[in-house]
């Protein structure tokens, strides 16, 4: 080795390649070891033992999907399972490395709350608006362009953008923003924003309160947070992002609904309000800068608490900081999470109303109804194994079948609720319904296809011309001059294999497939 170090630059390159190959070998070996540890329990289920007398991690996915999980994803799952107070961890088919815990995981605890397995985009969610507009009305690209332009006048896209960037948005001032954050989709909030009151019943949760069940507690905390002028100004600037998409993987898509050819699921879809062969609109976004600020503030506060108290981070990872739910730190986190979640809920409802108004500008008289709104970055207290526990879903979505106690008294009690599962604009998205088998995953499924390429690798390896032409070949247009390479369909897992994982694991069945006709992303407006 000394001789190599003292040699000419060429041999230094050989040494570098040798070291890189050794690192790759160790990484591959670690992945192989993790996969060898899996105990296969079904065609799309497995368990990963973690030792220390803990129940194993549940892994959902067919063999090709499981093979896509890297060693770091498995290690984060193990770290999460061994963290204080955690009783269960599930890896879904879209699992990949996240903030402390993997994206695409479920983490359950009867006593503790973890900000990491919720993430910085609190209550990032999916929603679906169904219209009675037949597919034939948007076959022509010019008509789709007109709708895109109408939406662009009302709904901004991109990080940091808000109402001031578009001429036909809703005006949200400080008092209304305060009400949104503390009340969620209350009748008063919906009336002020011109959103149908009936849509609240189509939300997974229309509003969130403080842990004591009070709105007043949230109001007192928000008032305290805005006591200083600069903080109040920042809050109000975030309020003005209400009714907007962010960047990254956030999107809006016009879809054509194709109901299942199986009569039971077809009838179920019709009962929910889906219309075969008609246009629907699928949205993915969250709590924007408002939720991000709350989440980052809590991460800083909890890390400071750990450091000042001399507590050790689980597996030495500060991103797995936590608090007991009934501690002062835990109560503050739950309050802040609730306000971020309230903002996300109303953000989605307002976007859907603005999108409906946009379609009506081009197609006067069409009707539209919200099918469902469902989140995938939230901690909720739910019954698991006979007791109430905090179910953290990070990039995972709720999946409650018909007859589940949490659906009692809702319109979905006898059917189960819709599960909105985005794939990609080329290969489509899915609407599913949970089955009893979802109990194995804490009544959760994946929130989408999951990445197979990092953003950096996608930008480096995918060809822009191929991406854009591929979408055009599938009759999909967008608001972007060039489609974001890091959001290209090939940056994501094979959606067919992901759906196969869900169905073969017995978690859910498909009710309808969605085919994209146009996409709104964070990008430059397209030419007319």
Coordinates of C-alpha atoms in Angstrom, one line a residue, residues 230-445:
X230 CA -41.1 39.8 12.5
X231 CA -42.5 36.4 13.5
X232 CA -46.1 37.7 12.9
X233 CA -45.0 39.0 9.4
X234 CA -43.5 35.7 8.5
X235 CA -46.7 33.8 9.7
X236 CA -48.8 36.1 7.5
X237 CA -46.6 35.6 4.5
X238 CA -47.1 31.8 4.9
X239 CA -50.8 32.3 5.3
X240 CA -50.8 33.8 1.8
X241 CA -49.6 30.5 0.3
X242 CA -53.0 29.0 1.0
X243 CA -54.4 27.6 -2.3
X244 CA -51.1 26.9 -3.9
X245 CA -48.9 23.9 -5.0
X246 CA -45.3 23.6 -3.8
X247 CA -42.3 22.3 -5.7
X248 CA -40.7 18.8 -5.9
X249 CA -43.2 16.0 -6.2
X250 CA -46.2 18.2 -5.7
X251 CA -48.6 18.2 -8.7
X252 CA -52.1 18.6 -10.1
X253 CA -53.3 16.2 -12.8
X254 CA -56.4 16.1 -15.0
X255 CA -57.4 12.5 -15.2
X256 CA -59.8 10.2 -17.1
X257 CA -61.5 7.8 -14.8
X258 CA -61.8 4.1 -15.8
X259 CA -63.8 2.1 -13.3
X260 CA -62.9 -1.6 -12.6
X261 CA -64.6 -4.2 -14.9
X262 CA -65.4 -6.2 -11.8
X263 CA -69.0 -5.4 -10.9
X264 CA -68.5 -5.1 -7.1
X265 CA -65.7 -2.6 -7.4
X266 CA -67.4 -0.7 -10.2
X267 CA -70.5 -0.3 -8.1
X268 CA -68.4 0.8 -5.2
X269 CA -66.7 3.5 -7.3
X270 CA -70.1 4.7 -8.5
X271 CA -71.3 4.8 -4.9
X272 CA -68.3 7.1 -4.0
X273 CA -69.3 9.4 -6.9
X274 CA -66.7 8.3 -9.5
X275 CA -67.8 8.8 -13.1
X276 CA -66.5 6.3 -15.7
X277 CA -65.0 8.1 -18.7
X278 CA -65.2 11.5 -17.2
X279 CA -62.5 14.1 -16.1
X280 CA -61.3 14.1 -12.6
X281 CA -58.5 16.2 -11.0
X282 CA -55.9 14.6 -8.7
X283 CA -53.8 16.9 -6.4
X284 CA -50.7 16.2 -4.3
X285 CA -49.5 18.9 -1.9
X286 CA -49.3 19.7 1.8
X287 CA -49.0 22.5 4.4
X288 CA -46.5 24.5 2.3
X289 CA -44.1 26.9 4.1
X290 CA -46.5 27.2 7.0
X291 CA -46.2 23.5 8.0
X292 CA -42.5 23.5 7.1
X293 CA -41.8 26.3 9.6
X294 CA -43.6 24.5 12.4
X295 CA -41.9 21.2 11.7
X296 CA -38.4 22.7 11.6
X297 CA -39.0 24.7 14.7
X298 CA -40.0 21.5 16.5
X299 CA -36.9 19.6 15.3
X300 CA -34.7 22.4 16.6
X301 CA -36.6 22.5 19.9
X302 CA -36.5 18.7 20.5
X303 CA -32.8 18.5 19.5
X304 CA -32.0 21.3 22.0
X305 CA -34.0 19.5 24.7
X306 CA -32.0 16.3 24.1
X307 CA -28.7 18.1 24.2
X308 CA -29.6 20.1 27.4
X309 CA -30.9 17.0 29.1
X310 CA -28.0 14.8 28.1
X311 CA -30.3 12.3 26.3
X312 CA -28.9 10.0 23.7
X313 CA -30.5 10.1 20.2
X314 CA -31.7 6.7 19.0
X315 CA -28.9 5.1 17.1
X316 CA -27.1 8.4 17.4
X317 CA -29.4 10.0 14.9
X318 CA -30.7 13.5 15.8
X319 CA -33.4 13.0 13.1
X320 CA -35.0 10.4 15.4
X321 CA -35.5 12.8 18.3
X322 CA -38.8 12.3 20.1
X323 CA -40.9 13.2 23.1
X324 CA -43.4 11.4 25.3
X325 CA -46.8 12.4 24.0
X326 CA -48.0 13.7 27.4
X327 CA -44.8 15.6 28.1
X328 CA -44.7 19.4 27.6
X329 CA -42.5 18.9 24.6
X330 CA -44.8 16.3 23.2
X331 CA -47.9 18.5 23.7
X332 CA -46.3 21.4 22.0
X333 CA -45.3 19.2 19.0
X334 CA -48.9 17.9 18.7
X335 CA -50.3 21.4 18.8
X336 CA -47.9 22.5 16.1
X337 CA -48.6 19.4 14.0
X338 CA -52.3 20.1 14.3
X339 CA -52.0 23.6 13.0
X340 CA -49.9 22.5 10.1
X341 CA -52.4 19.7 9.3
X342 CA -55.3 22.2 9.5
X343 CA -53.5 24.4 6.9
X344 CA -52.9 21.5 4.6
X345 CA -56.5 20.4 4.7
X346 CA -57.9 23.8 3.8
X347 CA -55.1 24.3 1.2
X348 CA -56.4 21.2 -0.6
X349 CA -60.0 22.1 -0.4
X350 CA -59.3 25.6 -1.7
X351 CA -57.2 24.3 -4.6
X352 CA -60.0 22.0 -5.6
X353 CA -62.5 24.8 -5.6
X354 CA -60.2 27.0 -7.6
X355 CA -59.6 24.2 -10.1
X356 CA -63.4 23.7 -10.4
X357 CA -63.8 27.4 -11.1
X358 CA -61.1 27.1 -13.8
X359 CA -62.8 24.3 -15.6
X360 CA -66.1 26.2 -15.5
X361 CA -64.4 29.2 -17.1
X362 CA -63.7 26.9 -20.1
X363 CA -66.7 24.6 -19.8
X364 CA -69.6 26.6 -18.2
X365 CA -72.1 24.7 -16.2
X366 CA -70.0 21.6 -15.4
X367 CA -70.4 20.0 -12.0
X368 CA -67.8 18.8 -9.6
X369 CA -67.6 17.0 -6.3
X370 CA -64.8 16.1 -3.9
X371 CA -64.3 12.3 -3.8
X372 CA -61.8 12.2 -1.0
X373 CA -58.9 13.9 0.8
X374 CA -56.4 11.7 2.5
X375 CA -53.0 12.4 4.1
X376 CA -49.7 10.6 4.2
X377 CA -47.5 12.7 6.6
X378 CA -49.2 12.7 9.9
X379 CA -49.3 11.1 13.4
X380 CA -52.8 10.0 14.5
X381 CA -54.0 8.3 17.6
X382 CA -55.7 5.1 16.5
X383 CA -56.7 1.7 17.9
X384 CA -53.9 -0.8 17.3
X385 CA -53.7 -4.2 18.9
X386 CA -56.5 -3.3 21.3
X387 CA -55.2 0.0 22.6
X388 CA -54.9 3.6 21.4
X389 CA -51.4 4.2 19.8
X390 CA -49.8 7.0 17.9
X391 CA -49.6 5.8 14.3
X392 CA -47.0 7.8 12.4
X393 CA -47.4 7.6 8.6
X394 CA -44.4 9.0 6.7
X395 CA -45.2 8.6 3.0
X396 CA -47.8 6.1 4.0
X397 CA -51.6 6.5 3.8
X398 CA -54.5 5.3 5.9
X399 CA -56.3 2.2 4.6
X400 CA -59.5 1.4 6.6
X401 CA -61.8 -1.3 5.3
X402 CA -65.6 -1.3 5.6
X403 CA -66.8 -1.8 9.1
X404 CA -63.7 -0.4 10.7
X405 CA -64.5 1.3 14.0
X406 CA -62.9 4.6 12.9
X407 CA -65.4 4.8 10.0
X408 CA -68.4 4.4 12.2
X409 CA -71.0 7.2 11.6
X410 CA -69.3 8.3 8.3
X411 CA -70.6 7.8 4.8
X412 CA -67.8 5.3 4.2
X413 CA -68.8 3.0 7.1
X414 CA -70.2 0.3 4.8
X415 CA -67.7 0.6 2.0
X416 CA -64.4 1.6 3.3
X417 CA -62.9 5.0 2.2
X418 CA -61.2 5.7 -1.1
X419 CA -57.4 5.3 -1.2
X420 CA -55.7 7.7 -3.6
X421 CA -52.5 6.1 -4.9
X422 CA -50.5 8.2 -7.4
X423 CA -48.2 6.5 -9.9
X424 CA -46.9 8.8 -12.6
X425 CA -48.5 10.7 -15.5
X426 CA -47.3 8.1 -18.1
X427 CA -48.4 4.9 -16.4
X428 CA -51.4 6.3 -14.4
X429 CA -52.6 6.3 -10.8
X430 CA -55.0 4.2 -8.9
X431 CA -58.0 4.4 -6.6
X432 CA -58.2 1.5 -4.2
X433 CA -60.2 0.3 -1.2
X434 CA -58.8 -1.4 1.8
X435 CA -59.3 -5.1 2.7
X436 CA -59.3 -6.7 6.2
X437 CA -55.7 -7.9 5.4
X438 CA -54.6 -4.3 5.9
X439 CA -54.4 -5.0 9.6
X440 CA -51.0 -6.5 9.0
X441 CA -49.7 -3.0 8.1
X442 CA -51.5 -1.1 10.8
X443 CA -54.2 -0.4 8.3
X444 CA -51.8 1.5 6.0
X445 CA -50.6 1.3 2.4

